């Protein structure tokens, strides 16, 4: 079927990645996520759709692992097995991977930019980024005068 929605797990590649995570031994799940994120974050000349879909799913899995009450996946196609605690440095790697996924040298971004739901897909990527790296709130008061 390919892609059926804008969520990070709403495509065959990402749904298969979620199943692979569920079927992997607990000790293999973190390395699987790390490899996917490293490949996407490496800044290859052109990031192809399957690698980008896996990277968005890996970032979403990271978010889901950190926020078990929900998270921004919005889909029942993500991992169903609990993920082990994930190292904090994967957050930085996930951010770099998402930047590549949303960039101009990514086939998935190009395809979504031509689609009607493209703006919604981009908002989903931004939401994932915001959970992984929340924007700093504005400072309300001056702490000291110069």
Coordinates of N, CA and C in Angstrom, one line a residue:
X1 N 0.8 -1.2 0.0 CA 0.0 0.0 0.0 C 0.9 1.3 0.0
X2 N 2.1 1.2 0.5 CA 3.0 2.4 0.5 C 2.8 3.3 1.7
X3 N 2.2 4.5 1.4 CA 2.0 5.5 2.4 C 0.5 5.7 2.6
X4 N 0.0 5.7 3.8 CA -1.4 5.9 4.0 C -1.7 7.1 4.9
X5 N -0.7 7.8 5.4 CA -1.0 8.9 6.3 C 0.3 9.7 6.5
X6 N 0.2 10.8 7.2 CA 1.3 11.8 7.4 C 2.1 11.4 8.6
X7 N 1.7 10.5 9.4 CA 2.4 10.2 10.7 C 3.7 9.4 10.4
X8 N 4.6 9.4 11.4 CA 5.9 8.8 11.1 C 5.9 7.3 10.9
X9 N 4.8 6.7 11.4 CA 4.7 5.2 11.2 C 3.6 4.9 10.1
X10 N 3.1 5.9 9.4 CA 2.0 5.7 8.5 C 2.5 5.4 7.1
X11 N 3.4 4.4 7.0 CA 3.9 4.0 5.7 C 4.5 2.6 5.9
X12 N 4.6 1.8 4.8 CA 5.0 0.4 4.9 C 6.4 0.3 5.5
X13 N 7.3 1.1 5.1 CA 8.7 1.1 5.6 C 8.8 1.3 7.1
X14 N 8.2 2.3 7.6 CA 8.2 2.6 9.0 C 7.5 1.5 9.8
X15 N 6.3 1.1 9.3 CA 5.6 0.0 10.0 C 6.4 -1.3 10.1
X16 N 7.1 -1.6 9.0 CA 8.0 -2.7 9.0 C 9.2 -2.5 10.0
X17 N 9.7 -1.3 10.1 CA 10.7 -1.0 11.1 C 10.2 -1.2 12.5
X18 N 9.0 -0.8 12.8 CA 8.4 -1.0 14.1 C 8.3 -2.5 14.4
X19 N 7.8 -3.3 13.4 CA 7.8 -4.7 13.7 C 9.1 -5.3 13.9
X20 N 10.1 -4.8 13.2 CA 11.5 -5.3 13.4 C 12.0 -5.0 14.8
X21 N 11.6 -3.8 15.3 CA 12.0 -3.4 16.7 C 11.3 -4.3 17.7
X22 N 10.0 -4.6 17.4 CA 9.3 -5.5 18.3 C 9.8 -6.9 18.3
X23 N 10.3 -7.4 17.2 CA 10.8 -8.8 17.1 C 12.3 -8.9 17.5
X24 N 13.0 -7.8 17.6 CA 14.4 -7.8 18.0 C 14.5 -8.1 19.5
X25 N 15.7 -8.7 19.9 CA 16.0 -8.8 21.3 C 16.1 -7.4 21.9
X26 N 15.8 -7.3 23.2 CA 15.9 -6.0 23.8 C 17.2 -5.3 23.7
X27 N 18.3 -6.1 23.7 CA 19.6 -5.5 23.6 C 19.9 -5.0 22.2
X28 N 19.2 -5.4 21.2 CA 19.4 -5.0 19.8 C 18.6 -3.7 19.4
X29 N 17.6 -3.4 20.2 CA 16.7 -2.3 19.8 C 17.4 -0.9 19.8
X30 N 18.2 -0.6 20.8 CA 18.9 0.7 20.8 C 19.9 0.7 19.6
X31 N 20.7 -0.3 19.4 CA 21.6 -0.3 18.2 C 20.9 -0.1 16.9
X32 N 19.7 -0.7 16.7 CA 18.9 -0.6 15.5 C 18.5 0.9 15.3
X33 N 18.0 1.5 16.4 CA 17.6 2.9 16.3 C 18.8 3.8 15.9
X34 N 19.9 3.5 16.6 CA 21.1 4.3 16.4 C 21.5 4.2 14.9
X35 N 21.6 3.0 14.4 CA 22.0 2.8 13.0 C 21.2 3.6 12.0
X36 N 19.9 3.5 12.2 CA 18.9 4.2 11.3 C 19.2 5.7 11.4
X37 N 19.3 6.2 12.6 CA 19.5 7.7 12.8 C 20.8 8.1 12.2
X38 N 21.9 7.3 12.5 CA 23.2 7.7 12.0 C 23.2 7.8 10.4
X39 N 22.6 6.8 9.8 CA 22.6 6.8 8.3 C 21.9 8.1 7.8
X40 N 20.8 8.5 8.4 CA 20.0 9.6 8.0 C 20.8 10.9 8.3
X41 N 21.4 11.0 9.5 CA 22.1 12.2 10.0 C 23.4 12.4 9.2
X42 N 23.9 11.4 8.6 CA 25.2 11.5 8.0 C 25.3 12.5 6.9
X43 N 24.2 13.0 6.4 CA 24.2 14.0 5.4 C 24.6 13.5 4.0
X44 N 24.1 12.4 3.7 CA 24.4 11.8 2.3 C 24.0 12.8 1.3
X45 N 24.5 12.6 0.1 CA 24.2 13.5 -1.0 C 22.7 13.6 -1.2
X46 N 22.0 12.5 -1.2 CA 20.5 12.6 -1.3 C 19.9 11.5 -0.5
X47 N 19.1 11.8 0.5 CA 18.5 10.9 1.3 C 17.2 10.3 0.6
X48 N 17.2 9.0 0.4 CA 16.1 8.4 -0.3 C 14.9 8.1 0.6
X49 N 13.8 7.9 0.0 CA 12.5 7.7 0.8 C 12.6 6.7 1.9
X50 N 13.1 5.4 1.6 CA 13.1 4.4 2.7 C 13.9 4.8 3.9
X51 N 15.1 5.4 3.7 CA 15.9 5.8 4.8 C 15.3 6.9 5.6
X52 N 14.7 7.8 4.9 CA 14.0 9.0 5.5 C 12.8 8.5 6.4
X53 N 12.0 7.6 5.8 CA 10.9 7.0 6.5 C 11.3 6.3 7.8
X54 N 12.4 5.5 7.7 CA 12.9 4.8 8.9 C 13.4 5.8 9.9
X55 N 14.1 6.9 9.4 CA 14.7 7.9 10.4 C 13.6 8.6 11.1
X56 N 12.5 9.0 10.4 CA 11.4 9.6 11.1 C 10.7 8.7 12.1
X57 N 10.6 7.4 11.7 CA 10.0 6.4 12.6 C 11.0 6.2 13.8
X58 N 12.3 6.1 13.6 CA 13.2 5.9 14.7 C 13.1 7.1 15.7
X59 N 13.0 8.3 15.1 CA 12.9 9.5 16.0 C 11.6 9.5 16.8
X60 N 10.5 9.0 16.1 CA 9.2 8.9 16.8 C 9.3 7.8 17.9
X61 N 10.0 6.7 17.6 CA 10.1 5.7 18.6 C 10.9 6.2 19.8
X62 N 11.9 7.0 19.5 CA 12.6 7.6 20.6 C 11.7 8.5 21.5
X63 N 10.9 9.3 20.8 CA 9.9 10.1 21.5 C 8.9 9.2 22.3
X64 N 8.4 8.2 21.7 CA 7.5 7.3 22.4 C 8.1 6.6 23.6
X65 N 9.4 6.3 23.5 CA 10.1 5.7 24.6 C 10.2 6.7 25.8
X66 N 10.3 7.9 25.5 CA 10.5 8.9 26.5 C 9.1 9.4 27.0
X67 N 8.1 9.2 26.3 CA 6.8 9.7 26.7 C 5.8 8.6 26.5
X68 N 5.8 7.6 27.4 CA 4.9 6.4 27.3 C 3.4 6.7 27.3
X69 N 3.0 7.9 27.8 CA 1.6 8.2 27.9 C 1.1 8.6 26.5
X70 N 1.9 8.7 25.5 CA 1.4 9.1 24.2 C 2.5 9.4 23.3
X71 N 2.8 10.7 23.1 CA 3.8 11.0 22.1 C 3.1 11.4 20.8
X72 N 3.9 11.9 19.9 CA 3.3 12.5 18.7 C 3.1 11.5 17.5
X73 N 3.2 10.2 17.7 CA 3.1 9.3 16.6 C 1.7 9.4 15.9
X74 N 0.7 9.4 16.8 CA -0.7 9.5 16.2 C -1.1 8.3 15.4
X75 N -0.5 7.1 15.6 CA -0.7 6.0 14.8 C -0.6 4.7 15.7
X76 N -1.3 3.7 15.3 CA -1.2 2.4 16.0 C -0.2 1.5 15.3
X77 N 0.6 2.1 14.4 CA 1.6 1.3 13.7 C 3.0 1.3 14.2
X78 N 3.2 2.0 15.3 CA 4.5 2.1 15.9 C 4.8 0.9 16.7
X79 N 5.9 0.8 17.4 CA 6.3 -0.4 18.2 C 5.3 -0.6 19.2
X80 N 4.9 -1.9 19.4 CA 4.0 -2.2 20.5 C 4.7 -2.7 21.7
X81 N 5.9 -3.2 21.5 CA 6.7 -3.6 22.7 C 7.4 -2.4 23.3
X82 N 7.5 -2.4 24.6 CA 8.2 -1.3 25.3 C 9.7 -1.2 24.8
X83 N 10.1 0.0 24.6 CA 11.6 0.1 24.3 C 12.4 0.3 25.5
X84 N 13.6 -0.2 25.5 CA 14.4 0.0 26.7 C 14.8 1.5 26.9
X85 N 15.3 1.9 28.0 CA 15.8 3.3 28.2 C 16.8 3.6 27.1
X86 N 16.6 4.7 26.4 CA 17.4 5.1 25.3 C 18.4 6.2 25.8
X87 N 19.7 6.1 25.3 CA 20.7 7.0 25.7 C 20.3 8.4 25.3
X88 N 20.7 9.4 26.1 CA 20.3 10.8 25.9 C 20.9 11.3 24.6
X89 N 22.1 10.8 24.2 CA 22.7 11.3 23.0 C 22.0 10.9 21.7
X90 N 21.0 10.0 21.8 CA 20.2 9.7 20.6 C 19.3 10.8 20.3
X91 N 19.0 11.6 21.3 CA 18.1 12.8 21.0 C 18.8 13.7 20.0
X92 N 20.1 14.0 20.2 CA 20.8 14.9 19.3 C 20.9 14.2 17.9
X93 N 21.2 13.0 17.9 CA 21.2 12.2 16.6 C 19.9 12.3 15.9
X94 N 18.8 12.1 16.7 CA 17.5 12.1 16.1 C 17.2 13.5 15.5
X95 N 17.6 14.6 16.2 CA 17.4 15.9 15.7 C 18.1 16.1 14.3
X96 N 19.3 15.7 14.3 CA 20.1 15.8 13.0 C 19.5 15.0 11.9
X97 N 19.0 13.8 12.2 CA 18.3 13.0 11.2 C 17.0 13.7 10.7
X98 N 16.2 14.2 11.7 CA 15.0 14.9 11.2 C 15.3 16.1 10.4
X99 N 16.4 16.8 10.7 CA 16.8 18.0 9.9 C 17.1 17.5 8.4
X100 N 17.8 16.3 8.3 CA 18.0 15.8 7.0 C 16.7 15.4 6.3
X101 N 15.8 14.7 7.0 CA 14.6 14.3 6.5 C 13.8 15.5 5.9
X102 N 13.8 16.6 6.7 CA 13.0 17.7 6.2 C 13.7 18.6 5.3
X103 N 15.0 18.3 5.0 CA 15.8 19.2 4.1 C 15.5 19.0 2.6
X104 N 16.1 19.9 1.9 CA 15.9 19.9 0.4 C 16.6 18.8 -0.3
X105 N 17.5 18.0 0.4 CA 18.2 16.9 -0.3 C 17.6 15.6 0.2
X106 N 16.3 15.6 0.4 CA 15.6 14.4 0.9 C 14.5 14.1 -0.1
X107 N 14.5 12.9 -0.6 CA 13.4 12.5 -1.6 C 12.0 12.6 -0.9
X108 N 11.9 12.2 0.3 CA 10.7 12.2 1.0 C 10.1 13.6 1.2
X109 N 11.0 14.5 1.6 CA 10.5 15.9 1.7 C 10.1 16.5 0.3
X110 N 10.8 16.1 -0.7 CA 10.4 16.6 -2.1 C 9.0 16.1 -2.4
X111 N 8.8 14.8 -2.2 CA 7.5 14.2 -2.5 C 6.4 14.8 -1.6
X112 N 6.6 15.0 -0.3 CA 5.6 15.6 0.5 C 5.4 17.0 0.1
X113 N 6.4 17.8 -0.3 CA 6.2 19.1 -0.7 C 5.3 19.3 -1.9
X114 N 5.1 18.2 -2.7 CA 4.3 18.2 -3.9 C 2.9 17.7 -3.5
X115 N 2.7 17.2 -2.3 CA 1.4 16.6 -1.9 C 0.5 17.6 -1.2
X116 N -0.8 17.4 -1.2 CA -1.7 18.2 -0.6 C -1.5 18.3 1.0
X117 N -1.1 17.1 1.5 CA -0.9 17.0 3.0 C 0.5 17.4 3.4
X118 N 1.3 17.9 2.4 CA 2.7 18.3 2.7 C 2.9 19.2 3.9
X119 N 2.1 20.3 4.0 CA 2.3 21.1 5.2 C 2.0 20.4 6.5
X120 N 1.0 19.5 6.5 CA 0.7 18.7 7.7 C 1.8 17.7 8.1
X121 N 2.4 17.1 7.0 CA 3.6 16.3 7.3 C 4.7 17.1 7.9
X122 N 5.0 18.3 7.4 CA 6.1 19.1 7.9 C 5.8 19.5 9.4
X123 N 4.5 19.8 9.7 CA 4.2 20.1 11.1 C 4.4 18.9 12.0
X124 N 4.2 17.7 11.5 CA 4.5 16.5 12.3 C 6.0 16.4 12.6
X125 N 6.8 16.7 11.6 CA 8.3 16.7 11.8 C 8.7 17.7 12.8
X126 N 8.1 18.9 12.7 CA 8.4 20.0 13.6 C 8.0 19.6 15.1
X127 N 6.8 18.9 15.2 CA 6.3 18.5 16.5 C 7.3 17.4 17.1
X128 N 7.8 16.5 16.3 CA 8.8 15.5 16.7 C 10.0 16.3 17.2
X129 N 10.5 17.2 16.5 CA 11.7 18.0 16.9 C 11.4 18.7 18.2
X130 N 10.2 19.3 18.3 CA 9.9 20.1 19.5 C 9.9 19.2 20.8
X131 N 9.5 18.0 20.6 CA 9.4 17.1 21.8 C 10.9 16.6 22.1
X132 N 11.7 16.4 21.1 CA 13.1 16.0 21.3 C 13.9 17.2 21.8
X133 N 13.6 18.4 21.3 CA 14.4 19.5 21.7 C 13.5 20.7 21.8
X134 N 12.8 20.8 23.0 CA 11.8 21.8 23.2 C 12.4 23.2 23.0
X135 N 11.7 24.1 22.3 CA 12.1 25.5 22.2 C 12.2 26.1 23.6
X136 N 13.2 27.0 23.7 CA 13.3 27.7 25.0 C 12.2 28.7 25.2
X137 N 11.6 28.7 26.4 CA 10.5 29.7 26.6 C 11.1 31.1 26.7
X138 N 10.3 32.1 26.4 CA 10.8 33.4 26.5 C 11.1 33.8 28.0
X139 N 12.1 34.5 28.2 CA 12.5 34.9 29.5 C 11.5 36.0 30.0
X140 N 10.9 35.8 31.1 CA 9.9 36.7 31.6 C 10.4 37.9 32.3
X141 N 11.4 37.8 33.1 CA 11.9 38.9 33.8 C 13.4 39.0 33.7
X142 N 14.0 40.1 33.9 CA 15.4 40.3 33.9 C 16.0 39.8 35.2
X143 N 17.0 39.0 35.1 CA 17.6 38.4 36.3 C 18.5 39.4 37.0
X144 N 19.2 40.3 36.2 CA 20.1 41.3 36.7 C 20.2 42.4 35.7
X145 N 20.5 43.6 36.2 CA 20.6 44.7 35.3 C 22.1 45.0 35.0
X146 N 22.4 45.4 33.8 CA 23.7 45.7 33.4 C 24.0 47.2 33.6

